[in-house]
CSV table of N, CA and C in Angstrom, one decimal:
chain,number,residue,atom,x,y,z
O,1093,MET,N,23.0,13.0,-1.9
O,1093,MET,CA,21.8,11.8,-1.5
O,1093,MET,C,20.9,12.9,-0.8
O,1094,THR,N,19.4,12.1,-1.5
O,1094,THR,CA,18.1,12.5,-1.3
O,1094,THR,C,17.7,12.3,-0.5
O,1095,ALA,N,16.4,13.3,-0.1
O,1095,ALA,CA,15.7,12.8,1.2
O,1095,ALA,C,15.4,11.3,0.8
O,1096,ALA,N,14.9,11.3,0.2
O,1096,ALA,CA,14.3,9.4,0.1
O,1096,ALA,C,15.4,8.8,0.0
O,1097,GLU,N,16.4,8.9,-0.9
O,1097,GLU,CA,17.7,7.7,-0.1
O,1097,GLU,C,18.0,7.7,1.5
O,1098,ARG,N,17.6,9.3,1.6
O,1098,ARG,CA,18.2,8.8,3.2
O,1098,ARG,C,17.0,8.3,4.4
O,1099,GLY,N,16.1,8.2,3.5
O,1099,GLY,CA,14.2,7.4,4.5
O,1099,GLY,C,13.8,8.2,5.5
O,1100,THR,N,14.3,9.5,4.7
O,1100,THR,CA,13.2,10.6,5.6
O,1100,THR,C,12.4,11.3,4.3
O,1101,ALA,N,11.9,11.8,5.1
O,1101,ALA,CA,10.7,12.2,4.6
O,1101,ALA,C,10.5,13.4,3.6
O,1102,VAL,N,10.1,13.6,2.2
O,1102,VAL,CA,9.7,14.3,1.3
O,1102,VAL,C,8.5,15.0,0.7
O,1103,SER,N,8.9,16.0,0.3
O,1103,SER,CA,7.2,16.8,0.3
O,1103,SER,C,6.6,16.3,-0.7
O,1104,GLY,N,5.0,15.7,-0.3
O,1104,GLY,CA,4.2,14.9,-1.1
O,1104,GLY,C,3.9,13.8,-0.2
O,1105,THR,N,4.9,13.6,1.0
O,1105,THR,CA,4.4,12.4,1.9
O,1105,THR,C,2.4,12.4,2.5
O,1106,SER,N,2.5,11.0,2.5
O,1106,SER,CA,1.2,10.8,2.7
O,1106,SER,C,1.0,10.5,4.6
O,1107,ASP,N,0.5,11.0,5.4
O,1107,ASP,CA,0.7,10.8,6.8
O,1107,ASP,C,-0.6,9.9,7.0
O,1108,ALA,N,-0.2,9.6,8.4
O,1108,ALA,CA,-1.2,9.4,9.5
O,1108,ALA,C,-2.2,10.0,10.0
O,1109,LEU,N,-1.5,11.3,10.1
O,1109,LEU,CA,-2.2,12.7,10.7
O,1109,LEU,C,-3.2,12.9,10.0
O,1110,SER,N,-3.2,12.5,8.7
O,1110,SER,CA,-4.0,13.2,7.4
O,1110,SER,C,-5.5,12.4,7.5
O,1111,PRO,N,-6.9,12.7,7.5
O,1111,PRO,CA,-7.7,11.4,7.7
O,1111,PRO,C,-7.4,11.0,6.6
O,1112,PRO,N,-7.9,9.8,6.7
O,1112,PRO,CA,-7.8,8.5,5.8
O,1112,PRO,C,-8.6,9.0,4.3
O,1113,PRO,N,-8.0,8.2,3.3
O,1113,PRO,CA,-9.1,8.2,2.2
O,1113,PRO,C,-10.2,7.6,2.2
O,1114,VAL,N,-10.7,8.0,1.6
O,1114,VAL,CA,-12.6,6.8,1.4
O,1114,VAL,C,-12.3,6.3,0.8
O,1115,THR,N,-11.7,5.7,-0.3
O,1115,THR,CA,-11.7,5.0,-1.9
O,1115,THR,C,-10.5,5.0,-1.8
O,1116,ALA,N,-10.4,3.5,-2.8
O,1116,ALA,CA,-8.9,3.6,-3.3
O,1116,ALA,C,-8.5,4.2,-4.1
O,1117,ALA,N,-9.6,5.4,-4.9
O,1117,ALA,CA,-9.2,6.2,-6.3
O,1117,ALA,C,-8.2,7.7,-5.3
O,1118,ALA,N,-8.9,7.8,-4.1
O,1118,ALA,CA,-8.3,8.7,-3.6
O,1118,ALA,C,-7.3,8.7,-2.5
O,1119,ALA,N,-6.6,7.1,-2.8
O,1119,ALA,CA,-5.4,6.5,-1.7
O,1119,ALA,C,-4.3,6.4,-2.7
O,1120,ARG,N,-5.2,5.9,-4.3
O,1120,ARG,CA,-3.8,5.8,-5.0
O,1120,ARG,C,-3.3,7.5,-5.3
O,1121,ALA,N,-4.4,8.9,-5.2
O,1121,ALA,CA,-3.9,10.1,-5.6
O,1121,ALA,C,-2.8,10.4,-4.7
O,1122,ARG,N,-3.3,10.1,-3.5
O,1122,ARG,CA,-2.6,10.7,-2.5
O,1122,ARG,C,-0.8,9.6,-2.5
O,1123,VAL,N,-0.9,8.5,-3.4
O,1123,VAL,CA,0.6,8.0,-3.5
O,1123,VAL,C,1.3,8.2,-4.6
O,1124,ARG,N,0.4,8.8,-5.4
O,1124,ARG,CA,0.5,9.6,-7.0
O,1124,ARG,C,1.5,10.7,-6.2
O,1125,ASP,N,1.0,11.5,-5.6
O,1125,ASP,CA,1.7,12.8,-5.0
O,1125,ASP,C,3.2,12.4,-4.2
O,1126,VAL,N,3.1,11.5,-3.1
O,1126,VAL,CA,4.4,10.9,-3.0
O,1126,VAL,C,5.5,10.9,-4.4
O,1127,LEU,N,4.7,10.1,-4.9
O,1127,LEU,CA,5.8,9.2,-5.8
O,1127,LEU,C,6.0,10.5,-7.1
O,1128,ASP,N,5.6,11.8,-7.2
O,1128,ASP,CA,5.9,13.1,-7.8
O,1128,ASP,C,6.3,13.9,-7.6
O,1129,GLY,N,7.0,13.5,-5.8
O,1129,GLY,CA,7.8,14.3,-4.9
O,1129,GLY,C,9.0,13.9,-4.9
O,1130,LEU,N,9.7,12.5,-5.6
O,1130,LEU,CA,10.7,12.0,-5.5
O,1130,LEU,C,11.8,12.7,-6.6
O,1131,PRO,N,12.7,12.3,-6.4
O,1131,PRO,CA,14.2,13.2,-7.4
O,1131,PRO,C,13.7,13.2,-8.6
O,1132,ALA,N,13.1,11.5,-8.9
O,1132,ALA,CA,12.9,11.6,-10.9
O,1132,ALA,C,12.1,10.2,-10.7
O,1133,PRO,N,11.2,10.3,-11.9
O,1133,PRO,CA,10.4,9.4,-11.9
O,1133,PRO,C,10.6,8.0,-12.0
O,1134,LEU,N,9.9,7.1,-11.5
O,1134,LEU,CA,9.7,6.1,-11.4
O,1134,LEU,C,9.1,4.9,-12.4
O,1135,PRO,N,9.9,4.0,-13.2
O,1135,PRO,CA,9.6,3.4,-14.6
O,1135,PRO,C,8.0,3.0,-13.8
O,1136,ALA,N,7.6,3.1,-15.1
O,1136,ALA,CA,5.7,2.8,-15.1
O,1136,ALA,C,5.7,1.5,-14.6
O,1137,THR,N,6.7,0.6,-14.9
O,1137,THR,CA,5.5,-0.6,-14.7
O,1137,THR,C,5.9,-0.5,-12.6
O,1138,VAL,N,6.9,0.0,-12.2
O,1138,VAL,CA,7.1,0.4,-10.7
O,1138,VAL,C,6.1,1.1,-10.3
O,1139,THR,N,6.1,2.3,-11.0
O,1139,THR,CA,4.3,3.1,-10.3
O,1139,THR,C,2.9,2.2,-10.5
O,1140,ASN,N,3.0,1.4,-11.7
O,1140,ASN,CA,1.8,0.6,-11.4
O,1140,ASN,C,1.6,-0.2,-10.6
O,1141,ASP,N,2.9,-0.9,-10.1
O,1141,ASP,CA,2.5,-2.0,-9.2
O,1141,ASP,C,2.5,-1.4,-7.6
O,1142,ILE,N,2.8,-0.3,-7.8
O,1142,ILE,CA,2.9,0.2,-6.5
O,1142,ILE,C,1.4,0.8,-6.5
O,1143,LEU,N,0.7,1.8,-7.3
O,1143,LEU,CA,-0.8,1.9,-7.4
O,1143,LEU,C,-2.4,0.8,-7.2
O,1144,LEU,N,-1.1,-0.8,-8.1
O,1144,LEU,CA,-2.4,-1.7,-7.3
O,1144,LEU,C,-2.0,-2.4,-5.7
O,1145,ILE,N,-1.2,-2.4,-5.7
O,1145,ILE,CA,-0.7,-2.5,-3.9
O,1145,ILE,C,-1.5,-1.7,-3.1
O,1146,THR,N,-1.3,-0.2,-3.2
O,1146,THR,CA,-2.8,1.0,-2.7
O,1146,THR,C,-3.8,0.2,-3.0
O,1147,SER,N,-4.6,0.0,-4.2
O,1147,SER,CA,-5.8,-0.1,-4.3
O,1147,SER,C,-6.3,-2.1,-3.6
O,1148,GLU,N,-5.1,-2.1,-3.8
O,1148,GLU,CA,-5.6,-3.7,-3.0
O,1148,GLU,C,-6.0,-4.0,-2.1
O,1149,LEU,N,-4.8,-3.0,-0.9
O,1149,LEU,CA,-4.3,-3.1,0.7
O,1149,LEU,C,-6.1,-2.0,1.3
O,1150,VAL,N,-6.2,-1.0,-0.2
O,1150,VAL,CA,-7.6,0.1,0.9
O,1150,VAL,C,-8.6,-0.6,0.5
O,1151,THR,N,-8.6,-1.0,-0.7
O,1151,THR,CA,-10.2,-2.0,-1.0
O,1151,THR,C,-10.5,-2.8,0.0
O,1152,ASN,N,-9.1,-3.7,0.1
O,1152,ASN,CA,-9.3,-5.1,1.2
O,1152,ASN,C,-10.3,-4.4,2.8
O,1153,ALA,N,-9.5,-3.7,3.1
O,1153,ALA,CA,-9.8,-2.7,4.3
O,1153,ALA,C,-11.0,-2.3,4.3
O,1154,ILE,N,-11.3,-1.8,3.4
O,1154,ILE,CA,-12.8,-1.0,3.3
O,1154,ILE,C,-13.4,-2.6,3.3
O,1155,ARG,N,-13.3,-3.5,2.2
O,1155,ARG,CA,-15.0,-4.4,2.5
O,1155,ARG,C,-14.3,-5.6,3.1
O,1156,HIS,N,-13.5,-6.4,3.8
O,1156,HIS,CA,-13.3,-6.8,4.4
O,1156,HIS,C,-13.0,-6.8,6.0
O,1157,GLY,N,-12.3,-4.8,6.3
O,1157,GLY,CA,-12.0,-5.0,7.7
O,1157,GLY,C,-12.4,-4.0,8.2
O,1158,GLY,N,-13.9,-3.9,8.1
O,1158,GLY,CA,-14.5,-2.5,8.6
O,1158,GLY,C,-14.4,-1.5,8.6
O,1159,GLY,N,-13.4,-1.2,7.1
O,1159,GLY,CA,-13.1,0.1,7.4
O,1159,GLY,C,-11.8,0.7,7.1
O,1160,LEU,N,-11.2,1.8,6.8
O,1160,LEU,CA,-10.2,2.1,6.7
O,1160,LEU,C,-9.8,3.3,7.5
O,1161,THR,N,-9.1,3.3,8.7
O,1161,THR,CA,-9.1,3.8,9.8
O,1161,THR,C,-7.7,4.8,9.5
O,1162,ALA,N,-6.4,4.6,9.5
O,1162,ALA,CA,-5.7,5.4,9.3
O,1162,ALA,C,-4.7,4.8,7.6
O,1163,PHE,N,-4.2,6.1,6.7
O,1163,PHE,CA,-2.9,5.1,5.8
O,1163,PHE,C,-2.2,6.4,5.8
O,1164,ARG,N,-0.7,5.6,5.1
O,1164,ARG,CA,0.5,6.3,5.2
O,1164,ARG,C,1.1,5.8,4.1
O,1165,ALA,N,1.6,7.0,3.3
O,1165,ALA,CA,2.9,6.7,2.2
O,1165,ALA,C,3.6,7.0,2.0
O,1166,ALA,N,5.0,6.5,2.4
O,1166,ALA,CA,6.3,7.1,2.9
O,1166,ALA,C,7.4,6.3,2.0
O,1167,PRO,N,8.3,7.1,1.3
O,1167,PRO,CA,9.7,7.0,0.5
O,1167,PRO,C,10.4,6.6,1.5
O,1168,GLU,N,11.3,5.7,1.0
O,1168,GLU,CA,12.1,5.1,2.1
O,1168,GLU,C,13.7,5.1,1.1
O,1169,ALA,N,14.7,4.9,1.5
O,1169,ALA,CA,15.7,4.9,0.5
O,1169,ALA,C,15.5,3.1,-0.5
O,1170,ARG,N,15.0,3.8,-1.2
O,1170,ARG,CA,15.0,2.7,-2.8
O,1170,ARG,C,13.7,2.1,-2.2
O,1171,ALA,N,12.8,2.5,-1.8
O,1171,ALA,CA,11.7,1.4,-0.9
O,1171,ALA,C,10.5,3.1,-0.8
O,1172,LEU,N,9.1,2.2,-0.8
O,1172,LEU,CA,8.2,3.3,-0.9
O,1172,LEU,C,7.5,2.3,0.2
O,1173,ARG,N,7.2,2.8,1.5
O,1173,ARG,CA,6.4,1.8,2.3
O,1173,ARG,C,4.6,2.7,2.3
O,1174,ILE,N,4.1,1.5,2.3
O,1174,ILE,CA,2.2,2.0,2.1
O,1174,ILE,C,1.5,1.2,3.7
O,1175,ALA,N,0.8,1.7,4.2
O,1175,ALA,CA,0.8,1.3,5.2
O,1175,ALA,C,-0.9,1.7,5.6
O,1176,VAL,N,-1.5,0.3,5.5
O,1176,VAL,CA,-3.4,0.6,5.9
O,1176,VAL,C,-3.1,0.5,7.0
O,1177,THR,N,-4.0,0.4,7.7
O,1177,THR,CA,-5.1,0.5,9.1
O,1177,THR,C,-6.3,0.5,8.6
O,1178,ASP,N,-6.8,-1.1,9.4
O,1178,ASP,CA,-8.2,-1.2,9.2
O,1178,ASP,C,-9.5,-1.6,11.0
O,1179,ARG,N,-10.2,-1.6,11.1
O,1179,ARG,CA,-11.0,-2.0,12.2
O,1179,ARG,C,-11.5,-2.8,12.7
O,1180,SER,N,-10.3,-4.2,11.8
O,1180,SER,CA,-10.4,-5.7,12.1
O,1180,SER,C,-9.2,-6.4,12.3
O,1181,PRO,N,-9.5,-6.8,13.6
O,1181,PRO,CA,-8.1,-7.8,14.2
O,1181,PRO,C,-7.8,-9.2,13.0
O,1182,ALA,N,-8.9,-9.4,12.1
O,1182,ALA,CA,-8.6,-10.3,11.8
O,1182,ALA,C,-7.4,-10.4,10.5
O,1183,PRO,N,-6.5,-11.3,10.3
O,1183,PRO,CA,-5.5,-11.0,9.4
O,1183,PRO,C,-6.0,-11.4,7.8
O,1184,PRO,N,-5.5,-10.6,6.9
O,1184,PRO,CA,-6.0,-11.5,5.3
O,1184,PRO,C,-6.3,-12.9,5.2
O,1185,VAL,N,-7.2,-13.4,4.5
O,1185,VAL,CA,-7.5,-14.8,4.2
O,1185,VAL,C,-7.5,-14.8,2.5
O,1186,VAL,N,-6.2,-15.8,2.4
O,1186,VAL,CA,-6.0,-16.4,1.4
O,1186,VAL,C,-7.4,-17.0,0.4
O,1187,ARG,N,-8.2,-16.8,-0.4
O,1187,ARG,CA,-8.9,-17.5,-1.0
O,1187,ARG,C,-9.0,-18.3,-2.7
O,1188,GLU,N,-9.4,-19.0,-3.1
O,1188,GLU,CA,-9.7,-19.2,-4.2
O,1188,GLU,C,-10.0,-17.9,-5.4
O,1189,PRO,N,-9.4,-17.8,-6.6
O,1189,PRO,CA,-9.5,-16.8,-7.2
O,1189,PRO,C,-11.0,-17.1,-7.9
O,1190,GLY,N,-11.5,-16.3,-7.5
O,1190,GLY,CA,-13.1,-16.5,-8.5
O,1190,GLY,C,-13.8,-16.9,-7.6
O,1191,ASP,N,-13.8,-17.6,-6.5
O,1191,ASP,CA,-14.4,-18.6,-6.0
O,1191,ASP,C,-16.1,-18.2,-5.3
O,1192,GLY,N,-16.1,-16.7,-6.0
O,1192,GLY,CA,-17.6,-16.1,-5.9
O,1192,GLY,C,-18.1,-15.9,-4.3
O,1193,ARG,N,-17.0,-16.2,-3.0
O,1193,ARG,CA,-18.0,-16.3,-1.5
O,1193,ARG,C,-18.8,-14.5,-1.5
O,1194,ASN,N,-19.8,-15.1,-1.1
O,1194,ASN,CA,-20.7,-14.1,-0.5
O,1194,ASN,C,-21.5,-13.2,-1.6
O,1195,GLY,N,-21.0,-13.7,-2.9
O,1195,GLY,CA,-21.5,-13.2,-4.3
O,1195,GLY,C,-20.5,-12.4,-4.7
O,1196,VAL,N,-19.3,-12.2,-4.2
O,1196,VAL,CA,-18.2,-11.3,-4.2
O,1196,VAL,C,-17.4,-12.2,-5.5
O,1197,PRO,N,-16.8,-12.3,-6.7
O,1197,PRO,CA,-15.8,-12.4,-6.9
O,1197,PRO,C,-14.4,-12.0,-6.5
O,1198,GLY,N,-13.3,-12.4,-6.6
O,1198,GLY,CA,-11.8,-11.8,-6.3
O,1198,GLY,C,-10.8,-12.9,-6.5
O,1199,GLY,N,-10.1,-12.9,-5.1
O,1199,GLY,CA,-9.4,-13.6,-4.1
O,1199,GLY,C,-7.4,-13.2,-4.8
O,1200,PHE,N,-7.7,-12.7,-6.1
O,1200,PHE,CA,-6.0,-12.2,-6.4
O,1200,PHE,C,-5.3,-11.3,-5.9
O,1201,GLY,N,-6.3,-9.8,-4.9
O,1201,GLY,CA,-5.5,-9.3,-4.3
O,1201,GLY,C,-3.9,-10.0,-3.5
O,1202,TRP,N,-4.4,-10.1,-2.2
O,1202,TRP,CA,-3.6,-10.7,-1.7
O,1202,TRP,C,-2.2,-11.2,-2.1
O,1203,PRO,N,-3.0,-12.2,-2.6
O,1203,PRO,CA,-1.4,-13.0,-3.2
O,1203,PRO,C,-0.5,-12.0,-3.8
O,1204,LEU,N,-1.1,-10.9,-5.1
O,1204,LEU,CA,-0.5,-10.0,-5.7
O,1204,LEU,C,0.1,-9.0,-5.0
O,1205,VAL,N,-0.3,-8.8,-3.6
O,1205,VAL,CA,0.4,-8.2,-2.9
O,1205,VAL,C,1.5,-8.7,-1.9
O,1206,GLN,N,1.1,-9.3,-1.9
O,1206,GLN,CA,2.6,-9.9,-1.4
O,1206,GLN,C,3.7,-10.8,-2.1
O,1207,ARG,N,3.7,-10.9,-3.8
O,1207,ARG,CA,4.0,-11.0,-4.3
O,1207,ARG,C,5.0,-9.7,-5.1
O,1208,LEU,N,3.9,-8.9,-4.8
O,1208,LEU,CA,4.5,-7.4,-5.9
O,1208,LEU,C,5.6,-7.0,-4.8
O,1209,SER,N,5.0,-7.3,-3.3
O,1209,SER,CA,6.4,-6.5,-2.3
O,1209,SER,C,8.0,-6.9,-2.2
O,1210,ARG,N,8.2,-5.9,-1.5
O,1210,ARG,CA,9.9,-6.9,-0.7
O,1210,ARG,C,9.1,-7.3,0.3
O,1211,SER,N,8.4,-6.9,1.7
O,1211,SER,CA,8.1,-6.9,2.5
O,1211,SER,C,6.8,-6.6,2.8
O,1212,VAL,N,5.9,-7.5,3.6
O,1212,VAL,CA,4.8,-7.2,4.1
O,1212,VAL,C,4.6,-7.6,5.5
O,1213,THR,N,4.1,-6.6,6.3
O,1213,THR,CA,3.8,-7.4,8.2
O,1213,THR,C,2.3,-6.8,8.9
O,1214,ILE,N,1.8,-7.6,9.2
O,1214,ILE,CA,1.0,-7.4,9.8
O,1214,ILE,C,1.0,-7.2,11.7
O,1215,THR,N,0.6,-5.9,12.0
O,1215,THR,CA,0.6,-5.6,13.5
O,1215,THR,C,-0.4,-5.3,14.0
O,1216,PRO,N,-0.8,-5.4,15.3
O,1216,PRO,CA,-2.2,-5.1,15.6
O,1216,PRO,C,-2.5,-3.5,16.3
O,1217,ALA,N,-3.2,-3.5,16.1
O,1217,ALA,CA,-3.6,-2.1,16.1
O,1217,ALA,C,-5.1,-1.7,16.5
O,1218,PRO,N,-5.0,-1.7,17.9
O,1218,PRO,CA,-6.3,-2.1,18.3
O,1218,PRO,C,-7.1,-0.7,18.3
O,1219,PRO,N,-9.0,-1.1,17.6
O,1219,PRO,CA,-9.2,-2.5,17.4
O,1219,PRO,C,-9.1,-3.6,16.5
O,1220,GLY,N,-8.3,-3.0,15.2
O,1220,GLY,CA,-7.9,-3.6,14.0
O,1220,GLY,C,-6.2,-3.6,14.4
O,1221,LYS,N,-5.8,-3.8,12.9
O,1221,LYS,CA,-4.6,-4.3,12.6
O,1221,LYS,C,-4.4,-2.8,11.5
O,1222,THR,N,-2.6,-3.0,11.3
O,1222,THR,CA,-1.7,-2.2,10.0
O,1222,THR,C,-1.1,-3.3,9.2
O,1223,ILE,N,-1.9,-3.1,7.8
O,1223,ILE,CA,-0.7,-3.5,7.2
O,1223,ILE,C,-0.2,-3.1,6.7
O,1224,GLU,N,1.1,-3.5,6.1
O,1224,GLU,CA,2.4,-2.1,5.2
O,1224,GLU,C,2.5,-3.2,4.6
O,1225,ALA,N,2.6,-2.6,3.5
O,1225,ALA,CA,4.1,-3.1,2.6
O,1225,ALA,C,4.8,-2.1,2.0
O,1226,VAL,N,6.1,-3.4,1.5
O,1226,VAL,CA,7.0,-2.3,1.2
O,1226,VAL,C,7.6,-2.4,0.1
O,1227,VAL,N,7.6,-1.7,-1.0
O,1227,VAL,CA,7.1,-2.2,-2.4
O,1227,VAL,C,9.2,-1.6,-2.7
O,1228,ALA,N,10.2,-2.1,-3.1
O,1228,ALA,CA,11.5,-1.6,-3.2
O,1228,ALA,C,11.6,-1.2,-5.2
O,1229,TYR,N,12.1,-0.4,-5.2
O,1229,TYR,CA,13.0,-0.1,-6.4
O,1229,TYR,C,14.2,0.5,-6.5
O,1230,GLU,N,14.9,0.6,-7.8
O,1230,GLU,CA,16.0,1.2,-7.7
O,1230,GLU,C,15.8,2.8,-8.7
O,1231,PRO,N,16.7,3.6,-8.0
O,1231,PRO,CA,16.6,5.1,-8.2
O,1231,PRO,C,16.6,5.2,-9.8
O,1232,PRO,N,15.8,6.1,-10.7
O,1232,PRO,CA,16.4,6.4,-11.8
O,1232,PRO,C,17.8,6.7,-12.2
O,1233,ALA,N,18.4,6.1,-13.3
O,1233,ALA,CA,19.4,6.5,-14.0
O,1233,ALA,C,19.1,8.1,-13.7
O,1234,GLY,N,20.0,8.9,-13.5
O,1234,GLY,CA,20.7,10.1,-14.1
O,1234,GLY,C,20.7,11.0,-13.1
């Protein structure tokens, strides 16, 4: 049984002790490092879903949550847990897609995160909150 299957940390785990990434691209790079530490590569569709969720959570923390204050990505048994902490206690708001509120198109991210994740939790982390998304995957055959 691998460390990832036991739910313990493996090489490349991005933890909350590291300074948070300043962009969604930097967060995706950290997640790629974590995925590279798995015993075998995941299917491209799963990797793409994980990277999309990472982008959405980090972008929303920066755009709507007052900035990212912590970030963690860690493998668990058949899943990856992504945790993003921001400065706002307000939970995400579902908007009509493309409604252009404040001149910014969007409204697709939060529903995507919820749809692609096995679970999503929001926990107070004064002065803000932590959103954790768990993305399930089957270990690659072989």
